[in-house]
PDB file of C-alpha atoms in Angstrom:
ATOM      1  CA  ASP N   1      -2.851   3.381  26.280  1.00 73.00           C
ATOM      2  CA  GLN N   2      -2.113   1.406  23.063  1.00 85.00           C
ATOM      3  CA  GLN N   3      -4.177   2.420  20.497  1.00 92.00           C
ATOM      4  CA  VAL N   4      -3.019  -0.567  18.128  1.00 95.00           C
ATOM      5  CA  LYS N   5      -2.491  -3.711  19.893  1.00 96.00           C
ATOM      6  CA  GLN N   6      -1.620  -6.895  18.041  1.00 96.00           C
ATOM      7  CA  ASN N   7      -1.755  -9.936  21.011  1.00 92.00           C
ATOM      8  CA  SER N   8       0.183 -12.475  18.945  1.00 95.00           C
ATOM      9  CA  PRO N   9       4.165 -11.601  19.261  1.00 94.00           C
ATOM     10  CA  SER N  10       4.618 -14.836  17.168  1.00 96.00           C
ATOM     11  CA  LEU N  11       3.066 -17.014  14.536  1.00 97.00           C
ATOM     12  CA  SER N  12       4.003 -20.058  12.528  1.00 98.00           C
ATOM     13  CA  VAL N  13       3.166 -21.248   9.633  1.00 98.00           C
ATOM     14  CA  GLN N  14       3.984 -24.577   7.145  1.00 98.00           C
ATOM     15  CA  GLU N  15       4.966 -22.984   3.344  1.00 97.00           C
ATOM     16  CA  GLY N  16       1.351 -23.413   1.272  1.00 97.00           C
ATOM     17  CA  ARG N  17      -0.920 -22.784   4.092  1.00 97.00           C
ATOM     18  CA  ILE N  18      -2.261 -19.705   4.485  1.00 98.00           C
ATOM     19  CA  SER N  19      -1.019 -17.015   7.493  1.00 98.00           C
ATOM     20  CA  ILE N  20      -3.310 -14.499   9.130  1.00 98.00           C
ATOM     21  CA  LEU N  21      -2.160 -11.583  11.223  1.00 98.00           C
ATOM     22  CA  ASN N  22      -4.855  -9.874  13.430  1.00 98.00           C
ATOM     23  CA  CYS N  23      -4.721  -6.330  14.564  1.00 98.00           C
ATOM     24  CA  ASP N  24      -7.236  -4.816  17.063  1.00 98.00           C
ATOM     25  CA  TYR N  25      -7.681  -0.499  17.306  1.00 97.00           C
ATOM     26  CA  THR N  26      -9.006   1.373  19.476  1.00 96.00           C
ATOM     27  CA  ASN N  27      -9.270   4.793  18.451  1.00 92.00           C
ATOM     28  CA  SER N  28     -12.648   5.553  16.175  1.00 92.00           C
ATOM     29  CA  MET N  29     -10.817   8.348  14.084  1.00 91.00           C
ATOM     30  CA  PHE N  30      -8.469   6.087  12.466  1.00 92.00           C
ATOM     31  CA  ASP N  31      -9.801   6.173   8.612  1.00 91.00           C
ATOM     32  CA  TYR N  32      -6.611   4.160   7.148  1.00 92.00           C
ATOM     33  CA  PHE N  33      -4.938   1.191   7.817  1.00 95.00           C
ATOM     34  CA  LEU N  34      -1.661  -0.282   6.496  1.00 95.00           C
ATOM     35  CA  TRP N  35       0.963  -2.949   7.232  1.00 97.00           C
ATOM     36  CA  TYR N  36       4.192  -3.311   7.177  1.00 97.00           C
ATOM     37  CA  LYS N  37       6.852  -6.098   6.827  1.00 97.00           C
ATOM     38  CA  LYS N  38      10.001  -5.538   7.737  1.00 95.00           C
ATOM     39  CA  TYR N  39      12.827  -7.950   7.741  1.00 95.00           C
ATOM     40  CA  PRO N  40      16.093  -8.190  10.249  1.00 90.00           C
ATOM     41  CA  ALA N  41      18.716  -4.759   9.459  1.00 87.00           C
ATOM     42  CA  GLU N  42      16.385  -3.575   7.562  1.00 92.00           C
ATOM     43  CA  GLY N  43      13.821  -0.623   7.629  1.00 95.00           C
ATOM     44  CA  PRO N  44       9.840  -1.730   7.524  1.00 95.00           C
ATOM     45  CA  THR N  45       8.937  -1.400   4.071  1.00 95.00           C
ATOM     46  CA  PHE N  46       5.171  -0.315   3.042  1.00 94.00           C
ATOM     47  CA  LEU N  47       3.058  -3.644   2.079  1.00 96.00           C
ATOM     48  CA  ILE N  48      -0.508  -2.867   1.979  1.00 96.00           C
ATOM     49  CA  SER N  49      -3.187  -0.560   2.916  1.00 94.00           C
ATOM     50  CA  ILE N  50      -7.082  -0.680   3.501  1.00 94.00           C
ATOM     51  CA  SER N  51      -9.448   2.629   3.749  1.00 92.00           C
ATOM     52  CA  SER N  52     -11.878   2.755   6.651  1.00 92.00           C
ATOM     53  CA  ILE N  53     -14.582   3.278   2.691  1.00 92.00           C
ATOM     54  CA  LYS N  54     -13.611  -0.435   2.244  1.00 94.00           C
ATOM     55  CA  ASP N  55     -13.398  -3.872   4.356  1.00 95.00           C
ATOM     56  CA  LYS N  56     -11.479  -5.601   2.019  1.00 97.00           C
ATOM     57  CA  ASN N  57      -7.880  -4.697  -0.207  1.00 96.00           C
ATOM     58  CA  GLU N  58      -6.498  -7.204  -2.473  1.00 97.00           C
ATOM     59  CA  ASP N  59      -2.674  -7.141  -3.800  1.00 96.00           C
ATOM     60  CA  GLY N  60      -1.347 -10.722  -5.180  1.00 97.00           C
ATOM     61  CA  ARG N  61      -1.344 -12.957  -2.359  1.00 98.00           C
ATOM     62  CA  PHE N  62      -2.094 -10.318   0.229  1.00 98.00           C
ATOM     63  CA  THR N  63      -5.607  -9.706   1.536  1.00 98.00           C
ATOM     64  CA  VAL N  64      -6.132  -7.437   4.143  1.00 98.00           C
ATOM     65  CA  PHE N  65     -10.075  -7.299   5.864  1.00 98.00           C
ATOM     66  CA  LEU N  66     -10.925  -4.708   7.743  1.00 97.00           C
ATOM     67  CA  ASN N  67     -14.324  -4.973  10.568  1.00 97.00           C
ATOM     68  CA  LYS N  68     -14.588  -1.294  11.478  1.00 96.00           C
ATOM     69  CA  SER N  69     -17.344  -2.432  13.733  1.00 96.00           C
ATOM     70  CA  ALA N  70     -15.359  -4.508  15.737  1.00 97.00           C
ATOM     71  CA  LYS N  71     -12.502  -2.836  14.959  1.00 97.00           C
ATOM     72  CA  HIS N  72     -10.549  -5.248  13.912  1.00 98.00           C
ATOM     73  CA  LEU N  73      -8.207  -5.891  10.725  1.00 97.00           C
ATOM     74  CA  SER N  74      -6.495  -9.035   9.466  1.00 98.00           C
ATOM     75  CA  LEU N  75      -3.740  -9.792   7.236  1.00 98.00           C
ATOM     76  CA  HIS N  76      -4.153 -12.996   4.968  1.00 98.00           C
ATOM     77  CA  ILE N  77      -1.075 -14.333   3.219  1.00 98.00           C
ATOM     78  CA  VAL N  78      -2.349 -17.411   0.605  1.00 97.00           C
ATOM     79  CA  PRO N  79       0.012 -19.226   0.286  1.00 97.00           C
ATOM     80  CA  SER N  80       2.324 -18.712   2.503  1.00 98.00           C
ATOM     81  CA  GLN N  81       6.041 -18.388   1.405  1.00 97.00           C
ATOM     82  CA  PRO N  82       9.715 -19.260   3.370  1.00 97.00           C
ATOM     83  CA  GLY N  83      10.282 -15.070   2.268  1.00 96.00           C
ATOM     84  CA  ASP N  84       7.291 -14.409   4.526  1.00 98.00           C
ATOM     85  CA  SER N  85       9.067 -14.837   7.117  1.00 98.00           C
ATOM     86  CA  ALA N  86       9.586 -11.260   9.015  1.00 97.00           C
ATOM     87  CA  VAL N  87       7.774  -8.794  11.468  1.00 96.00           C
ATOM     88  CA  TYR N  88       4.593  -7.871  10.337  1.00 97.00           C
ATOM     89  CA  PHE N  89       3.609  -3.688  11.806  1.00 97.00           C
ATOM     90  CA  CYS N  90       0.537  -3.093  11.981  1.00 97.00           C
ATOM     91  CA  ALA N  91      -0.548   0.706  11.267  1.00 95.00           C
ATOM     92  CA  ALA N  92      -3.166   3.384  11.186  1.00 93.00           C
ATOM     93  CA  SER N  93      -4.043   6.894  11.063  1.00 90.00           C
ATOM     94  CA  ALA N  94      -6.547   9.201  11.258  1.00 87.00           C
ATOM     95  CA  ARG N  95      -7.195  12.326   9.064  1.00 79.00           C
ATOM     96  CA  TYR N  96      -9.079  14.402  11.936  1.00 73.00           C
ATOM     97  CA  GLY N  97      -8.836  14.708  14.934  1.00 64.00           C
ATOM     98  CA  GLY N  98      -5.520  16.281  16.041  1.00 63.00           C
ATOM     99  CA  SER N  99      -2.706  13.907  15.202  1.00 63.00           C
ATOM    100  CA  GLN N 100      -1.828  15.131  11.220  1.00 70.00           C
ATOM    101  CA  GLY N 101      -2.524  12.025   9.383  1.00 74.00           C
ATOM    102  CA  ASN N 102       0.519  10.194  12.085  1.00 85.00           C
ATOM    103  CA  LEU N 103       0.812   6.703  11.594  1.00 90.00           C
ATOM    104  CA  ILE N 104       0.631   4.413  15.120  1.00 92.00           C
ATOM    105  CA  PHE N 105       2.134   1.185  14.646  1.00 94.00           C
ATOM    106  CA  GLY N 106       1.521  -2.107  16.672  1.00 95.00           C
ATOM    107  CA  LYS N 107       4.028  -4.001  18.548  1.00 95.00           C
ATOM    108  CA  GLY N 108       4.605  -6.232  15.836  1.00 95.00           C
ATOM    109  CA  THR N 109       4.011 -10.130  14.568  1.00 97.00           C
ATOM    110  CA  LYS N 110       6.877 -12.202  14.183  1.00 96.00           C
ATOM    111  CA  LEU N 111       5.649 -14.704  11.587  1.00 98.00           C
ATOM    112  CA  SER N 112       7.663 -18.021  10.685  1.00 98.00           C
ATOM    113  CA  VAL N 113       7.001 -19.487   7.366  1.00 98.00           C
ATOM    114  CA  LYS N 114       8.494 -23.525   8.138  1.00 96.00           C
ATOM    115  CA  PRO N 115       9.525 -25.007   4.471  1.00 93.00           C
TER     116      PRO N 115
ATOM    117  CA  ASP S   1      20.436   3.706  -5.621  1.00 58.00           C
ATOM    118  CA  ALA S   2      18.213   3.708  -1.669  1.00 66.00           C
ATOM    119  CA  ASP S   3      15.258   6.551  -1.763  1.00 92.00           C
ATOM    120  CA  VAL S   4      16.252   7.197   2.020  1.00 96.00           C
ATOM    121  CA  THR S   5      19.373   6.734   3.563  1.00 96.00           C
ATOM    122  CA  GLN S   6      20.521   6.957   6.962  1.00 97.00           C
ATOM    123  CA  THR S   7      23.854   7.782   8.784  1.00 97.00           C
ATOM    124  CA  PRO S   8      25.753   5.697  10.341  1.00 97.00           C
ATOM    125  CA  ARG S   9      24.155   2.326  10.378  1.00 96.00           C
ATOM    126  CA  ASN S  10      26.304   1.964  13.623  1.00 96.00           C
ATOM    127  CA  ARG S  11      26.890   3.495  16.170  1.00 97.00           C
ATOM    128  CA  ILE S  12      28.063   2.910  20.192  1.00 97.00           C
ATOM    129  CA  THR S  13      28.690   6.100  21.977  1.00 96.00           C
ATOM    130  CA  LYS S  14      28.663   6.516  26.089  1.00 96.00           C
ATOM    131  CA  THR S  15      26.209   8.561  28.041  1.00 97.00           C
ATOM    132  CA  GLY S  16      27.154  12.533  28.455  1.00 97.00           C
ATOM    133  CA  LYS S  17      28.164  12.490  25.002  1.00 96.00           C
ATOM    134  CA  ARG S  18      25.974  14.290  21.863  1.00 96.00           C
ATOM    135  CA  ILE S  19      25.537  12.586  19.068  1.00 96.00           C
ATOM    136  CA  MET S  20      23.786  12.709  15.637  1.00 97.00           C
ATOM    137  CA  LEU S  21      22.006  10.683  12.847  1.00 98.00           C
ATOM    138  CA  GLU S  22      21.316  12.063   9.600  1.00 98.00           C
ATOM    139  CA  CYS S  23      18.363  11.107   7.430  1.00 98.00           C
ATOM    140  CA  SER S  24      18.739  11.917   3.489  1.00 97.00           C
ATOM    141  CA  GLN S  25      16.160  11.580   0.571  1.00 96.00           C
ATOM    142  CA  THR S  26      16.171  11.448  -3.313  1.00 95.00           C
ATOM    143  CA  LYS S  27      12.299  10.288  -3.209  1.00 91.00           C
ATOM    144  CA  GLY S  28      10.961  14.696  -3.364  1.00 91.00           C
ATOM    145  CA  HIS S  29       8.878  13.827  -0.151  1.00 91.00           C
ATOM    146  CA  ASP S  30       8.317  17.349   2.137  1.00 90.00           C
ATOM    147  CA  ARG S  31       7.205  15.314   4.990  1.00 92.00           C
ATOM    148  CA  MET S  32      10.587  13.678   7.234  1.00 95.00           C
ATOM    149  CA  TYR S  33       9.885  11.182   9.953  1.00 96.00           C
ATOM    150  CA  TRP S  34      12.205  10.356  12.615  1.00 97.00           C
ATOM    151  CA  TYR S  35      10.874   6.542  15.028  1.00 97.00           C
ATOM    152  CA  ARG S  36      13.101   4.450  17.251  1.00 96.00           C
ATOM    153  CA  GLN S  37      12.592   0.818  18.068  1.00 95.00           C
ATOM    154  CA  ASP S  38      12.568  -0.690  21.010  1.00 92.00           C
ATOM    155  CA  PRO S  39      12.034  -5.086  21.298  1.00 84.00           C
ATOM    156  CA  GLY S  40       8.381  -5.625  21.872  1.00 81.00           C
ATOM    157  CA  LEU S  41       7.787  -2.044  21.679  1.00 84.00           C
ATOM    158  CA  GLY S  42       7.101  -1.560  18.199  1.00 87.00           C
ATOM    159  CA  LEU S  43       7.678   1.578  16.078  1.00 93.00           C
ATOM    160  CA  ARG S  44       7.362   4.911  18.212  1.00 94.00           C
ATOM    161  CA  LEU S  45       7.252   8.651  16.683  1.00 94.00           C
ATOM    162  CA  ILE S  46       9.959  10.813  18.529  1.00 96.00           C
ATOM    163  CA  TYR S  47       9.525  14.263  15.971  1.00 96.00           C
ATOM    164  CA  TYR S  48       8.576  14.832  13.144  1.00 94.00           C
ATOM    165  CA  SER S  49       8.663  17.793   9.702  1.00 94.00           C
ATOM    166  CA  PHE S  50       6.059  18.633   6.984  1.00 89.00           C
ATOM    167  CA  ASP S  51       8.248  21.000   5.264  1.00 88.00           C
ATOM    168  CA  VAL S  52      11.165  23.168   5.857  1.00 90.00           C
ATOM    169  CA  LYS S  53       9.651  25.071   8.197  1.00 90.00           C
ATOM    170  CA  ASP S  54       7.421  22.980  10.189  1.00 92.00           C
ATOM    171  CA  ILE S  55       9.134  20.752  12.844  1.00 95.00           C
ATOM    172  CA  ASN S  56       6.587  19.221  15.516  1.00 93.00           C
ATOM    173  CA  LYS S  57       6.831  16.491  18.700  1.00 94.00           C
ATOM    174  CA  GLY S  58       5.994  13.156  18.423  1.00 93.00           C
ATOM    175  CA  GLU S  59       5.199  10.432  21.123  1.00 90.00           C
ATOM    176  CA  ILE S  60       8.514  10.641  22.846  1.00 94.00           C
ATOM    177  CA  SER S  61      10.712  13.588  21.981  1.00 95.00           C
ATOM    178  CA  ASP S  62      12.455  14.510  25.219  1.00 95.00           C
ATOM    179  CA  GLY S  63      15.866  14.236  24.894  1.00 95.00           C
ATOM    180  CA  TYR S  64      16.312  14.461  21.341  1.00 97.00           C
ATOM    181  CA  SER S  65      15.783  17.516  18.736  1.00 97.00           C
ATOM    182  CA  VAL S  66      15.727  17.915  15.181  1.00 97.00           C
ATOM    183  CA  SER S  67      16.431  20.020  12.350  1.00 96.00           C
ATOM    184  CA  ARG S  68      15.386  20.290   9.297  1.00 96.00           C
ATOM    185  CA  GLN S  69      18.431  21.422   7.227  1.00 91.00           C
ATOM    186  CA  ALA S  70      16.767  20.713   4.015  1.00 94.00           C
ATOM    187  CA  GLN S  71      13.602  19.503   2.045  1.00 93.00           C
ATOM    188  CA  ALA S  72      15.799  16.511   1.876  1.00 95.00           C
ATOM    189  CA  LYS S  73      17.830  16.149   4.814  1.00 97.00           C
ATOM    190  CA  PHE S  74      16.533  15.710   8.641  1.00 98.00           C
ATOM    191  CA  SER S  75      18.520  14.865  11.082  1.00 98.00           C
ATOM    192  CA  LEU S  76      18.054  13.741  14.765  1.00 98.00           C
ATOM    193  CA  SER S  77      20.627  14.485  17.117  1.00 97.00           C
ATOM    194  CA  LEU S  78      20.607  12.987  21.224  1.00 96.00           C
ATOM    195  CA  GLU S  79      22.202  16.655  23.914  1.00 92.00           C
ATOM    196  CA  SER S  80      23.338  13.670  26.018  1.00 96.00           C
ATOM    197  CA  ALA S  81      22.922  10.366  25.457  1.00 96.00           C
ATOM    198  CA  ILE S  82      21.524   8.103  27.999  1.00 96.00           C
ATOM    199  CA  PRO S  83      21.754   4.149  28.085  1.00 96.00           C
ATOM    200  CA  ASN S  84      17.495   4.188  27.854  1.00 95.00           C
ATOM    201  CA  GLN S  85      18.491   5.850  24.794  1.00 97.00           C
ATOM    202  CA  THR S  86      19.863   2.434  22.904  1.00 97.00           C
ATOM    203  CA  ALA S  87      17.428   1.370  20.546  1.00 96.00           C
ATOM    204  CA  LEU S  88      16.540   0.778  16.308  1.00 96.00           C
ATOM    205  CA  TYR S  89      16.401   4.662  15.370  1.00 98.00           C
ATOM    206  CA  PHE S  90      13.910   4.919  11.355  1.00 98.00           C
ATOM    207  CA  CYS S  91      13.623   7.308   9.421  1.00 97.00           C
ATOM    208  CA  ALA S  92      10.675   8.010   7.181  1.00 96.00           C
ATOM    209  CA  THR S  93       9.322  10.173   4.039  1.00 94.00           C
ATOM    210  CA  SER S  94       6.351  10.509   2.975  1.00 90.00           C
ATOM    211  CA  ASP S  95       4.468  12.803   0.166  1.00 82.00           C
ATOM    212  CA  HIS S  96       1.248  14.381   1.194  1.00 71.00           C
ATOM    213  CA  LYS S  97       0.053  15.418  -2.377  1.00 62.00           C
ATOM    214  CA  THR S  98      -1.081  11.516  -3.152  1.00 54.00           C
ATOM    215  CA  SER S  99      -3.812  11.666  -5.727  1.00 46.00           C
ATOM    216  CA  GLY S 100      -6.866   9.828  -6.143  1.00 45.00           C
ATOM    217  CA  GLY S 101      -8.284  10.035  -2.602  1.00 47.00           C
ATOM    218  CA  ALA S 102      -5.047   7.956  -1.570  1.00 52.00           C
ATOM    219  CA  ARG S 103      -3.699   8.302   1.483  1.00 68.00           C
ATOM    220  CA  GLU S 104      -0.382   8.747   2.364  1.00 74.00           C
ATOM    221  CA  THR S 105       2.647   5.867   3.015  1.00 85.00           C
ATOM    222  CA  GLN S 106       5.357   6.375   4.696  1.00 90.00           C
ATOM    223  CA  TYR S 107       8.954   4.968   3.570  1.00 92.00           C
ATOM    224  CA  PHE S 108      11.495   4.060   5.468  1.00 96.00           C
ATOM    225  CA  GLY S 109      15.533   4.161   5.358  1.00 97.00           C
ATOM    226  CA  PRO S 110      17.591   0.911   6.812  1.00 96.00           C
ATOM    227  CA  GLY S 111      18.007   2.137  10.544  1.00 97.00           C
ATOM    228  CA  THR S 112      20.373   3.326  12.699  1.00 97.00           C
ATOM    229  CA  ARG S 113      21.889   0.625  15.098  1.00 96.00           C
ATOM    230  CA  LEU S 114      22.449   2.912  18.559  1.00 97.00           C
ATOM    231  CA  LEU S 115      24.554   1.551  22.140  1.00 97.00           C
ATOM    232  CA  VAL S 116      24.558   3.832  24.498  1.00 97.00           C
ATOM    233  CA  LEU S 117      27.108   2.619  27.067  1.00 96.00           C
TER     234      LEU S 117
END
């Protein structure tokens, strides 16, 4: 049973517009969430994270929003640039509950930003 | 130089062969992980190690074994490779000694592409 879901396998956005990538989770023990970005032939690189005590975290063009009641988080990229084209993975972890803080990843969303 | 390195970057092997994938890190992190990525399935945890004497199975450990030779080295072995182990394999590290309430962030190597014929 998938605990972290990214229901959109792909997303296409025009350069300069906003990209919104969505992620849903089912485990209420998750209390820390991360977004990773992956280019072809490279390993995933950490992008931004958010703790469950917050509902928003911003870093430059990237903002992550967390809605705990809906068990939903989203990554906003504004403005989108062609170099943002990559696969984005959502990940979650739980400090307690037996998983030892390990990350659970979604299946990823491939973002294409068109010039 | 890269903080997390993996060797080899690409490997083709035959069914039944034993192979080893190696991971080294210069980040000084105590925790290391092995994941595999399959198309459409995201990243799944194979094994993880919180220190040299601590090895734990992940979600999909069957058919794999690991060795933590030193704090900086964590190798993954396929004792008898089979075609459904064809995948992209990633090593990752993290430091549990975070401060200021921050939680661990995992840092990934560049990956090893494995093809089992």
